[in-house]
Short mmCIF file of C-alpha atoms in Angstrom, two decimals:
data_model
loop_
_atom_site.label_atom_id
_atom_site.label_comp_id
_atom_site.label_asym_id
_atom_site.label_seq_id
_atom_site.Cartn_x
_atom_site.Cartn_y
_atom_site.Cartn_z
CA MET A 660 18.35 -20.26 24.62
CA THR A 661 16.82 -21.28 21.29
CA GLN A 662 16.13 -18.37 18.94
CA ASP A 663 12.72 -19.52 17.76
CA LEU A 664 10.97 -16.19 17.02
CA VAL A 665 11.23 -13.35 14.53
CA ILE A 666 9.48 -9.98 14.75
CA GLY A 667 7.64 -8.23 11.95
CA ILE A 668 7.20 -4.51 12.62
CA ASP A 669 4.25 -2.95 10.76
CA SER A 670 4.51 0.83 11.00
CA SER A 671 1.34 2.10 9.35
CA THR A 672 -0.27 5.53 9.10
CA SER A 673 -2.34 5.12 12.25
CA ALA A 674 -0.21 2.88 14.47
CA THR A 675 2.83 0.68 14.77
CA LYS A 676 2.15 -2.97 15.49
CA ALA A 677 4.92 -5.46 16.20
CA ILE A 678 4.24 -9.20 16.20
CA ALA A 679 6.54 -12.05 17.18
CA TRP A 680 6.08 -15.09 14.90
CA ASP A 681 7.42 -18.62 15.17
CA ARG A 682 8.76 -20.79 12.34
CA SER A 683 5.28 -21.98 11.37
CA GLY A 684 3.84 -18.46 11.08
CA ARG A 685 2.00 -18.54 14.39
CA ALA A 686 1.71 -15.20 16.20
CA VAL A 687 3.14 -15.58 19.71
CA ALA A 688 3.14 -12.04 21.11
CA GLU A 689 2.33 -8.55 19.91
CA GLY A 690 2.36 -4.89 20.84
CA ARG A 691 0.76 -1.78 19.40
CA LYS A 692 0.87 1.99 19.84
CA ALA A 693 -1.05 4.65 17.91
CA ILE A 694 0.48 7.41 15.77
CA SER A 695 -1.26 10.78 15.42
CA LEU A 696 -1.88 12.53 12.11
CA ALA A 697 -2.02 16.31 11.69
CA ASN A 698 -3.89 18.19 8.95
CA PRO A 699 -2.63 21.77 9.47
CA GLN A 700 -4.26 23.05 6.28
CA PRO A 701 -6.13 21.59 3.31
CA GLY A 702 -3.99 19.09 1.43
CA TYR A 703 -1.29 18.95 4.13
CA PHE A 704 -0.99 15.71 6.16
CA GLU A 705 1.92 15.47 8.56
CA GLN A 706 3.28 13.34 11.40
CA ASN A 707 5.97 13.79 14.02
CA PRO A 708 8.78 11.34 13.12
CA ASP A 709 9.49 10.94 16.83
CA GLU A 710 6.16 9.11 17.01
CA TRP A 711 7.31 6.63 14.36
CA TRP A 712 10.15 5.62 16.66
CA ASP A 713 8.28 6.00 19.96
CA SER A 714 5.43 3.78 18.74
CA THR A 715 7.89 1.21 17.39
CA ALA A 716 9.88 1.12 20.61
CA ALA A 717 6.69 0.80 22.68
CA ALA A 718 5.34 -2.02 20.49
CA LEU A 719 8.65 -3.88 20.73
CA ARG A 720 8.83 -3.31 24.50
CA SER A 721 5.37 -4.88 24.79
CA ILE A 722 6.68 -8.01 23.06
CA THR A 723 9.83 -8.24 25.18
CA ASP A 724 7.65 -7.92 28.26
CA GLN A 725 5.88 -11.09 27.11
CA VAL A 726 8.73 -13.23 25.73
CA ASP A 727 12.45 -13.47 26.48
CA ALA A 728 14.39 -11.19 24.13
CA GLN A 729 17.00 -13.93 23.70
CA ARG A 730 14.40 -15.88 21.68
CA ILE A 731 14.34 -13.21 18.95
CA ALA A 732 16.46 -14.31 15.97
CA ALA A 733 15.89 -11.17 13.87
CA ILE A 734 13.48 -8.31 13.21
CA ALA A 735 12.32 -6.64 9.99
CA ILE A 736 10.19 -3.63 9.11
CA SER A 737 7.07 -3.08 7.01
CA ASN A 738 6.22 0.59 6.63
CA GLN A 739 3.65 3.06 5.35
CA ARG A 740 4.90 4.09 1.93
CA GLU A 741 5.57 7.51 0.39
CA THR A 742 5.93 9.02 3.87
CA PHE A 743 9.25 10.69 4.71
CA SER A 744 10.97 13.49 6.57
CA ALA A 745 14.19 15.51 6.71
CA PHE A 746 16.77 14.68 9.38
CA SER A 747 20.10 15.73 10.82
CA GLU A 748 22.94 13.23 10.50
CA GLU A 749 22.26 12.19 14.10
CA GLY A 750 18.60 11.43 13.30
CA ALA A 751 16.82 14.50 14.67
CA ALA A 752 13.80 15.52 12.59
CA ILE A 753 14.23 18.99 11.05
CA ARG A 754 10.57 19.30 10.07
CA PRO A 755 7.35 17.27 10.42
CA GLY A 756 7.13 14.21 8.23
CA MET A 757 4.99 14.47 5.10
CA THR A 758 2.72 11.45 4.72
CA TRP A 759 1.48 9.69 1.63
CA LEU A 760 -1.85 11.52 2.04
CA ASP A 761 -0.19 14.91 1.47
CA GLU A 762 -1.12 16.69 -1.79
CA ARG A 763 0.76 19.99 -1.47
CA ALA A 764 3.16 19.19 -4.33
CA ARG A 765 0.64 19.07 -7.19
CA PRO A 766 2.27 22.06 -8.98
CA GLN A 767 5.69 20.40 -8.67
CA VAL A 768 4.30 17.19 -10.17
CA ALA A 769 3.05 19.06 -13.23
CA ARG A 770 6.26 21.05 -13.70
CA PHE A 771 8.56 18.06 -13.29
CA GLY A 772 6.46 16.08 -15.74
CA LYS A 773 6.97 18.80 -18.33
CA SER A 774 10.66 19.47 -17.71
CA PHE A 775 11.88 15.90 -17.14
CA GLY A 776 9.18 14.12 -19.12
CA ALA A 777 6.22 12.21 -17.72
CA GLU A 778 6.99 9.11 -19.77
CA ARG A 779 10.67 9.26 -18.82
CA VAL A 780 10.04 9.43 -15.07
CA HIS A 781 7.55 6.57 -15.43
CA ALA A 782 10.04 4.43 -17.34
CA ILE A 783 12.79 4.94 -14.76
CA SER A 784 10.82 4.86 -11.51
CA GLY A 785 7.92 2.60 -12.44
CA LYS A 786 5.55 5.29 -11.14
CA PRO A 787 3.20 7.22 -13.42
CA LEU A 788 3.16 10.96 -12.83
CA ASP A 789 1.21 11.38 -9.58
CA VAL A 790 1.33 13.29 -6.31
CA LEU A 791 2.17 10.19 -4.22
CA PRO A 792 5.96 9.74 -4.66
CA CYS A 793 8.19 11.60 -2.16
CA LEU A 794 10.18 13.08 -5.05
CA TYR A 795 7.74 15.92 -5.62
CA ARG A 796 7.42 16.91 -1.95
CA ILE A 797 11.22 17.07 -1.71
CA ILE A 798 11.17 19.43 -4.69
CA TRP A 799 8.45 21.41 -2.88
CA MET A 800 10.78 21.67 0.13
CA SER A 801 13.62 22.97 -2.03
CA GLU A 802 11.33 25.71 -3.36
CA GLN A 803 9.21 26.57 -0.32
CA GLU A 804 11.60 25.74 2.56
CA PRO A 805 15.08 26.34 1.10
CA GLU A 806 16.75 26.81 4.50
CA ILE A 807 15.39 23.50 5.79
CA PHE A 808 16.31 21.81 2.52
CA ALA A 809 19.89 23.11 2.80
CA ARG A 810 20.22 21.98 6.44
CA THR A 811 18.95 18.48 5.74
CA ALA A 812 21.62 15.81 6.12
CA ARG A 813 19.30 12.90 5.29
CA PHE A 814 15.98 12.44 3.55
CA ALA A 815 14.54 9.15 4.78
CA GLU A 816 11.27 7.28 4.53
CA VAL A 817 9.88 5.45 7.54
CA HIS A 818 11.90 2.26 7.00
CA GLY A 819 15.16 4.19 6.64
CA TYR A 820 14.48 6.27 9.76
CA LEU A 821 13.48 3.29 11.92
CA THR A 822 16.53 1.37 10.73
CA HIS A 823 18.69 4.30 11.85
CA CYS A 824 16.95 4.37 15.24
CA LEU A 825 17.53 0.64 15.70
CA THR A 826 21.04 0.28 14.25
CA GLY A 827 22.59 3.74 14.01
CA GLN A 828 22.97 3.18 10.23
CA TRP A 829 21.28 5.15 7.45
CA ARG A 830 20.14 2.17 5.39
CA THR A 831 16.85 1.10 3.86
CA SER A 832 15.32 -1.67 1.79
CA THR A 833 14.99 -1.23 -1.97
CA ALA A 834 11.38 -2.39 -1.45
CA SER A 835 10.81 0.62 0.83
CA ALA A 836 12.87 3.11 -1.19
CA ASP A 837 11.17 2.54 -4.53
CA PRO A 838 7.85 4.27 -3.63
CA THR A 839 9.83 7.49 -3.16
CA GLY A 840 10.04 7.78 -6.95
CA LEU A 841 13.82 8.22 -6.72
CA LEU A 842 14.84 4.65 -7.56
CA ASP A 843 15.93 3.30 -10.93
CA MET A 844 13.73 0.23 -10.90
CA ALA A 845 15.67 -1.70 -13.52
CA SER A 846 19.02 -1.39 -11.72
CA GLY A 847 17.79 -1.19 -8.13
CA ARG A 848 19.93 1.90 -7.47
CA TRP A 849 19.09 5.54 -6.83
CA SER A 850 18.44 7.21 -10.19
CA ASP A 851 21.19 9.71 -11.03
CA ASP A 852 19.00 11.26 -13.73
CA ILE A 853 16.05 11.92 -11.42
CA LEU A 854 18.24 13.09 -8.53
CA ASP A 855 20.16 15.50 -10.76
CA ALA A 856 16.96 16.94 -12.23
CA ALA A 857 15.44 17.37 -8.76
CA GLY A 858 18.61 18.81 -7.19
CA ILE A 859 18.89 16.05 -4.58
CA ALA A 860 22.35 14.85 -3.55
CA VAL A 861 22.61 11.05 -3.38
CA GLU A 862 24.69 11.45 -0.20
CA LYS A 863 21.53 12.63 1.54
CA LEU A 864 19.74 9.33 0.93
CA PRO A 865 20.06 6.05 2.86
CA GLU A 866 22.27 3.25 1.62
CA LEU A 867 20.20 0.67 -0.26
CA VAL A 868 19.92 -2.94 0.92
CA ARG A 869 18.04 -5.79 -0.74
CA PRO A 870 15.03 -7.23 1.11
CA SER A 871 15.97 -9.99 3.58
CA ALA A 872 19.59 -8.74 3.78
CA ARG A 873 21.01 -7.43 7.04
CA THR A 874 20.92 -3.66 7.59
CA GLY A 875 22.70 -3.78 10.95
CA GLU A 876 22.27 -4.84 14.55
CA VAL A 877 20.28 -3.41 17.44
CA THR A 878 22.45 -0.90 19.31
CA HIS A 879 22.77 -0.74 23.09
CA ALA A 880 20.77 2.51 23.05
CA ALA A 881 17.94 0.94 21.02
CA ALA A 882 18.03 -2.13 23.25
CA ALA A 883 17.42 0.09 26.28
CA PHE A 884 14.30 1.55 24.63
CA THR A 885 12.87 -1.67 23.21
CA GLY A 886 13.95 -4.46 25.53
CA LEU A 887 15.57 -6.27 22.60
CA SER A 888 19.02 -7.75 23.02
CA ALA A 889 21.85 -5.60 21.70
CA GLY A 890 23.22 -7.22 18.56
CA THR A 891 19.87 -8.62 17.37
CA PRO A 892 19.99 -8.60 13.54
CA VAL A 893 17.82 -6.01 11.80
CA ILE A 894 16.76 -7.25 8.36
CA ALA A 895 15.54 -5.22 5.38
CA GLY A 896 11.80 -5.61 4.92
CA GLY A 897 9.73 -3.48 2.56
CA GLY A 898 6.75 -1.24 2.00
CA ASP A 899 3.50 -2.39 3.57
CA GLY A 900 2.00 -3.33 0.21
CA GLN A 901 4.93 -5.50 -0.82
CA CYS A 902 5.14 -7.10 2.64
CA ALA A 903 1.40 -7.77 2.56
CA SER A 904 1.76 -9.54 -0.78
CA THR A 905 4.43 -11.80 0.72
CA GLY A 906 2.30 -12.44 3.81
CA ALA A 907 -0.57 -13.38 1.48
CA GLY A 908 1.64 -15.94 -0.25
CA VAL A 909 2.28 -14.04 -3.49
CA THR A 910 5.80 -15.20 -4.39
CA SER A 911 5.52 -16.76 -7.85
CA PRO A 912 4.51 -15.55 -11.32
CA GLY A 913 0.75 -15.74 -11.80
CA SER A 914 -0.06 -15.23 -8.14
CA ALA A 915 -1.74 -12.02 -6.98
CA TYR A 916 -3.29 -10.48 -3.90
CA ILE A 917 -6.06 -7.99 -3.31
CA ASN A 918 -6.21 -6.00 -0.09
CA LEU A 919 -9.79 -4.92 0.53
CA GLY A 920 -9.01 -2.24 3.09
CA THR A 921 -9.71 1.47 3.40
CA ALA A 922 -8.23 1.61 -0.09
CA VAL A 923 -8.24 -1.38 -2.44
CA VAL A 924 -4.73 -2.39 -3.45
CA SER A 925 -4.07 -5.38 -5.67
CA GLY A 926 -0.80 -6.65 -7.02
CA SER A 927 0.60 -9.52 -9.04
CA TYR A 928 4.13 -10.92 -8.87
CA GLY A 929 6.56 -11.08 -11.77
CA ARG A 930 10.27 -11.39 -12.41
CA ASN A 931 10.53 -8.87 -15.25
CA TYR A 932 10.62 -5.10 -14.93
CA ALA A 933 7.65 -3.66 -16.80
CA TYR A 934 5.62 -0.48 -16.56
CA ASP A 935 2.23 0.70 -17.77
CA ARG A 936 -0.39 3.23 -16.69
CA ALA A 937 -2.56 0.32 -15.58
CA PHE A 938 -0.29 -0.27 -12.57
CA ARG A 939 2.57 0.98 -10.42
CA THR A 940 5.69 -1.17 -10.44
CA GLU A 941 7.13 -1.90 -6.99
CA LYS A 942 10.16 -3.88 -5.85
CA ALA A 943 8.97 -7.15 -4.33
CA VAL A 944 10.22 -8.50 -1.03
CA CYS A 945 10.65 -11.85 -2.78
CA ASP A 946 13.77 -12.75 -4.74
CA ASP A 947 14.48 -9.60 -6.79
CA GLY A 948 11.01 -9.71 -8.32
CA TYR A 949 8.42 -7.00 -8.88
CA ILE A 950 4.85 -6.32 -7.82
CA TYR A 951 2.58 -4.81 -10.49
CA GLU A 952 0.20 -2.87 -8.31
CA GLN A 953 -3.23 -1.34 -8.86
CA CYS A 954 -4.69 1.08 -6.35
CA ILE A 955 -8.24 2.36 -5.86
CA ARG A 956 -8.24 5.04 -3.18
CA THR A 957 -11.69 4.11 -1.88
CA GLY A 958 -12.48 0.60 -0.68
CA THR A 959 -14.08 0.05 2.71
CA PHE A 960 -13.81 3.83 3.08
CA LEU A 961 -16.56 4.09 0.47
CA ILE A 962 -18.66 1.39 2.12
CA ASP A 963 -18.48 3.26 5.43
CA TRP A 964 -19.18 6.58 3.68
CA MET A 965 -22.27 5.17 2.00
CA ALA A 966 -23.60 3.68 5.24
CA ARG A 967 -23.08 6.96 7.08
CA GLU A 968 -23.92 9.64 4.52
CA MET A 969 -26.56 7.91 2.38
CA PHE A 970 -28.20 5.44 4.75
CA GLY A 971 -27.81 7.35 8.04
CA ALA A 972 -26.06 4.55 9.93
CA ASP A 973 -22.95 4.78 12.10
CA PRO A 974 -20.55 2.29 10.44
CA VAL A 975 -18.86 1.59 13.79
CA ALA A 976 -21.78 1.49 16.22
CA GLN A 977 -24.31 -0.04 13.81
CA ARG A 978 -22.35 -2.85 12.18
CA SER A 979 -25.57 -4.83 11.66
CA ILE A 980 -26.43 -2.60 8.70
CA PHE A 981 -23.75 -4.31 6.62
CA LYS A 982 -25.34 -7.72 7.11
CA ALA A 983 -28.65 -6.29 5.93
CA LEU A 984 -27.04 -4.52 2.96
CA GLU A 985 -25.21 -7.72 1.94
CA ALA A 986 -28.48 -9.66 1.92
CA GLU A 987 -30.29 -6.98 -0.07
CA ALA A 988 -27.41 -6.67 -2.55
CA ALA A 989 -27.18 -10.44 -2.99
CA ALA A 990 -30.85 -10.46 -4.02
CA CYS A 991 -30.14 -7.97 -6.84
CA PRO A 992 -29.14 -9.15 -10.31
CA ILE A 993 -25.72 -8.57 -11.85
CA GLY A 994 -25.61 -4.93 -12.88
CA ALA A 995 -27.66 -3.83 -9.85
CA GLY A 996 -30.74 -3.09 -11.92
CA GLY A 997 -28.88 -0.65 -14.16
CA VAL A 998 -26.93 1.23 -11.45
CA VAL A 999 -23.21 1.80 -12.09
CA VAL A 1000 -20.67 3.24 -9.63
CA LEU A 1001 -17.32 4.81 -10.48
CA PRO A 1002 -15.50 4.72 -7.10
CA TYR A 1003 -13.48 7.92 -7.54
CA TRP A 1004 -14.53 9.67 -4.31
CA LEU A 1005 -10.86 10.52 -3.59
CA GLY A 1006 -9.61 10.84 -7.15
CA CYS A 1007 -8.42 8.10 -9.47
CA MET A 1008 -5.06 6.35 -9.61
CA THR A 1009 -4.84 3.40 -12.03
CA PRO A 1010 -5.42 3.71 -14.92
CA TYR A 1011 -6.32 7.42 -15.39
CA TRP A 1012 -4.09 9.02 -12.72
CA ASP A 1013 -6.47 11.93 -12.24
CA PRO A 1014 -6.43 13.49 -8.74
CA TYR A 1015 -9.42 15.65 -9.74
CA ALA A 1016 -11.63 12.67 -10.64
CA ARG A 1017 -14.81 12.39 -8.61
CA GLY A 1018 -17.22 9.58 -7.83
CA VAL A 1019 -20.25 8.77 -9.93
CA ILE A 1020 -23.47 6.88 -9.22
CA ALA A 1021 -25.26 6.51 -12.56
CA GLY A 1022 -28.53 4.87 -13.53
CA LEU A 1023 -30.66 5.78 -10.51
CA SER A 1024 -34.42 5.58 -10.92
CA GLY A 1025 -37.47 5.87 -8.72
CA SER A 1026 -37.44 2.12 -8.18
CA THR A 1027 -33.77 1.94 -7.11
CA ARG A 1028 -33.35 0.52 -3.62
CA ARG A 1029 -30.38 0.78 -1.29
CA GLY A 1030 -29.38 -2.85 -1.88
CA ALA A 1031 -28.89 -2.07 -5.57
CA ILE A 1032 -26.70 0.94 -4.77
CA TYR A 1033 -24.64 -1.16 -2.38
CA ARG A 1034 -24.21 -3.92 -4.97
CA ALA A 1035 -23.24 -1.35 -7.61
CA LEU A 1036 -20.54 -0.07 -5.25
CA LEU A 1037 -19.07 -3.57 -4.79
CA GLU A 1038 -19.33 -4.20 -8.52
CA GLY A 1039 -17.77 -0.85 -9.38
CA ILE A 1040 -14.62 -1.64 -7.42
CA ALA A 1041 -14.49 -5.20 -8.79
CA LEU A 1042 -14.85 -3.95 -12.36
CA GLU A 1043 -12.01 -1.47 -11.83
CA VAL A 1044 -9.75 -4.35 -10.81
CA ALA A 1045 -10.95 -6.67 -13.58
CA GLY A 1046 -10.71 -3.99 -16.24
CA GLN A 1047 -6.94 -3.70 -15.89
CA ILE A 1048 -6.04 -7.40 -15.97
CA GLU A 1049 -5.66 -7.55 -19.75
CA ARG A 1050 -3.39 -4.49 -19.73
CA ILE A 1051 -1.30 -5.92 -16.90
CA THR A 1052 -0.84 -9.27 -18.61
CA ALA A 1053 -0.04 -7.61 -21.94
CA ALA A 1054 2.56 -5.28 -20.40
CA THR A 1055 4.21 -7.87 -18.15
CA GLY A 1056 4.02 -10.92 -20.37
CA GLY A 1057 2.48 -13.07 -17.65
CA ASP A 1058 -1.06 -14.00 -16.68
CA ILE A 1059 -2.75 -13.65 -13.29
CA GLY A 1060 -3.96 -17.06 -12.19
CA GLN A 1061 -5.76 -16.23 -8.97
CA PHE A 1062 -6.13 -13.65 -6.19
CA SER A 1063 -5.51 -14.04 -2.47
CA ALA A 1064 -7.84 -11.65 -0.62
CA ILE A 1065 -6.83 -9.92 2.61
CA GLY A 1066 -8.14 -6.93 4.57
CA GLY A 1067 -11.44 -6.27 6.31
CA GLY A 1068 -13.48 -6.39 3.10
CA SER A 1069 -12.41 -9.99 2.50
CA ASP A 1070 -14.94 -11.05 5.15
CA SER A 1071 -17.69 -10.42 2.58
CA ASP A 1072 -18.66 -13.59 0.70
CA LEU A 1073 -20.66 -11.52 -1.77
CA TRP A 1074 -17.78 -9.19 -2.61
CA LEU A 1075 -15.31 -12.05 -3.12
CA GLN A 1076 -17.76 -13.87 -5.42
CA ILE A 1077 -18.31 -10.67 -7.42
CA LEU A 1078 -14.53 -10.26 -7.72
CA ALA A 1079 -14.16 -13.86 -8.90
CA ASP A 1080 -16.93 -13.50 -11.48
CA ALA A 1081 -15.83 -10.07 -12.72
CA SER A 1082 -12.16 -11.06 -13.03
CA ALA A 1083 -12.85 -14.61 -14.26
CA ARG A 1084 -10.31 -15.85 -11.72
CA PRO A 1085 -10.51 -17.72 -8.42
CA VAL A 1086 -10.38 -15.53 -5.32
CA SER A 1087 -9.21 -17.13 -2.07
CA ARG A 1088 -9.81 -15.71 1.38
CA SER A 1089 -6.42 -15.62 3.08
CA THR A 1090 -6.09 -16.63 6.71
CA ALA A 1091 -3.42 -13.93 7.19
CA ARG A 1092 -5.03 -11.21 9.32
CA GLU A 1093 -1.76 -9.27 9.74
CA ALA A 1094 -0.24 -9.84 6.32
CA SER A 1095 2.17 -6.87 6.37
CA SER A 1096 3.72 -7.89 9.69
CA LEU A 1097 3.89 -11.51 8.56
CA GLY A 1098 5.57 -10.47 5.29
CA ALA A 1099 8.22 -8.55 7.23
CA ALA A 1100 8.66 -11.53 9.56
CA ILE A 1101 9.17 -13.79 6.54
CA ALA A 1102 11.99 -11.47 5.39
CA ALA A 1103 13.44 -11.65 8.91
CA ALA A 1104 13.21 -15.45 8.89
CA LYS A 1105 15.11 -15.66 5.63
CA GLY A 1106 17.65 -13.11 6.86
CA ALA A 1107 18.14 -15.12 10.05
CA GLY A 1108 19.03 -18.16 7.97
CA TRP A 1109 15.93 -20.19 8.81
CA TYR A 1110 15.11 -20.61 5.12
CA GLY A 1111 17.11 -20.36 1.92
CA THR A 1112 14.67 -18.15 -0.01
CA ILE A 1113 11.70 -15.90 0.64
CA ALA A 1114 9.53 -18.37 -1.27
CA GLU A 1115 10.60 -21.20 1.06
CA ALA A 1116 9.95 -19.05 4.12
CA THR A 1117 6.53 -18.05 2.78
CA ALA A 1118 5.56 -21.66 2.12
CA ALA A 1119 6.50 -22.57 5.70
CA MET A 1120 4.95 -19.57 7.45
CA THR A 1121 1.64 -19.08 5.61
CA LYS A 1122 -1.51 -21.20 5.87
CA PRO A 1123 -3.88 -22.57 3.20
CA PRO A 1124 -6.78 -20.25 2.34
CA ALA A 1125 -9.91 -20.32 4.46
CA ARG A 1126 -12.16 -20.55 1.38
CA THR A 1127 -11.87 -20.17 -2.38
CA PHE A 1128 -14.54 -18.52 -4.56
CA LEU A 1129 -14.62 -19.89 -8.11
CA PRO A 1130 -15.93 -17.85 -11.05
CA ASP A 1131 -19.32 -18.95 -12.38
CA PRO A 1132 -19.07 -19.14 -16.22
CA ARG A 1133 -22.57 -17.67 -16.65
CA ASN A 1134 -21.76 -14.74 -14.40
CA VAL A 1135 -18.36 -14.22 -16.05
CA ALA A 1136 -20.06 -13.68 -19.42
CA ARG A 1137 -22.55 -11.25 -17.92
CA TYR A 1138 -19.84 -9.25 -16.16
CA ALA A 1139 -17.83 -9.03 -19.37
CA GLU A 1140 -20.78 -7.19 -20.92
CA LEU A 1141 -21.11 -4.92 -17.89
CA ARG A 1142 -17.37 -4.20 -17.87
CA ALA A 1143 -17.55 -2.81 -21.40
CA ILE A 1144 -20.34 -0.42 -20.33
CA HIS A 1145 -18.47 0.53 -17.16
CA ALA A 1146 -15.22 1.20 -19.05
CA ASP A 1147 -16.94 3.61 -21.44
CA LEU A 1148 -18.37 5.87 -18.75
CA TRP A 1149 -15.39 7.78 -17.34
CA PRO A 1150 -13.83 8.78 -20.71
CA LYS A 1151 -17.19 10.32 -21.62
CA LEU A 1152 -17.17 12.34 -18.38
CA LEU A 1153 -13.60 13.69 -18.54
CA ASP A 1154 -14.39 17.10 -20.02
CA TRP A 1155 -17.52 17.48 -17.92
CA ASN A 1156 -15.61 16.60 -14.74
CA ALA A 1157 -12.88 19.14 -15.55
CA ARG A 1158 -15.51 21.86 -15.98
CA LEU A 1159 -17.20 20.89 -12.72
CA ALA A 1160 -13.87 20.86 -10.85
CA ALA A 1161 -13.02 24.32 -12.17
CA PHE A 1162 -16.43 25.62 -11.16
CA SER A 1163 -16.16 24.10 -7.68
CA GLU A 1164 -12.78 25.73 -7.06
CA GLU A 1165 -14.03 29.21 -7.94
CA THR A 1166 -14.49 31.48 -4.95
CA PRO A 1167 -17.84 33.33 -5.05
CA SER A 1168 -17.40 37.11 -5.08
#
């Protein structure tokens, strides 16, 4: 039987979705199963690693119920990043997995930054000092759960664990390992300096494999759970952000994507290792390159929050409100009548890296209408993205030519035009609705030998954009003025915000 399909597994925070794709990038079959998330106390966000595997097996079984498993040439994994757990050598979870949402290790972040050096850890790992990387939660385990830490045979992120479940091997992709904060980004190997300082034995980490290389084959045991054929090649994929960039067609210098999802994540592709506080550096799925990634924690989350908390509408049941808000916002001038939004409702990542940052709506007056507030929200996020482009290009030595937009927010014509005008770059609406799964499938296609490079596979398996929004020169000039005003606001609020945060954390007597 002809092996004419590859599977991209997308194991996200809320669910695992597996999709079978053909050589042209057409989705043929899919399966999905939800994953639960526990919040046992403030700042703690955990999952049962068994659910990572159970949901993956169920999603794969759904596919093999629809198509003959003999048609599957290879599979690859895209995974939620910065989520990991501790395991026995056999793969049994020793404790719940700590997800990327977890903030319990803030004290460890501060201490490691002082002892090891914030600039040094950034230079090695490509990650500014922040609570996201797994490194700091592993240190937390060594301090707060020493018995569990000592009993741990393997620390593995989601990709490494699922690879073990499928193949019996403790291996992971460098493009999934790097968000842990334990990787030397220049060499592509685990960092001896960081591991030594953190007290983590390299033997407890998965073996590293380059994206699109083989990590192993599906075992007979995994075949029984999934319906796949034993011996099916399992190919190294990458983190969901890097896979999404590949699925959006970002495989050459100057290309970039922006994912307008719950959070807003944008990234540009380059071949040189570079680091700066304006972005996180990630290993790309494509050809030993890098993704220079910006992240704003609040994207469509903030749109839904505003609809619910400010305008009294259920963002799920009353979707019509967004059509009305779009029309009202489109009627407002650039600058929303003097209203400016800093979208830091869940803290700030690039470029300030301040988990205590809070959102700001400035410039309200008695004549302000909801359409102006909504436009200011869209503009605030767009200005955050646009404001870092010069720093990214200066640090990396390469320009950003255009953005490919994915995610639910990319359905908004108004938002994409604002992004184009604010960034002074074309923004194309991608046709890829499942970009992370497609990116993993592209890695699988290359690993299966269908194509010689990831770039070739991407060209064959992605479609032209649905529509491209070009920057209007008049609007570009106006947004450049607004960006200067926007950029001045947060530095002026730093001390005030610190005082407010301290006050808010005080417990009344």
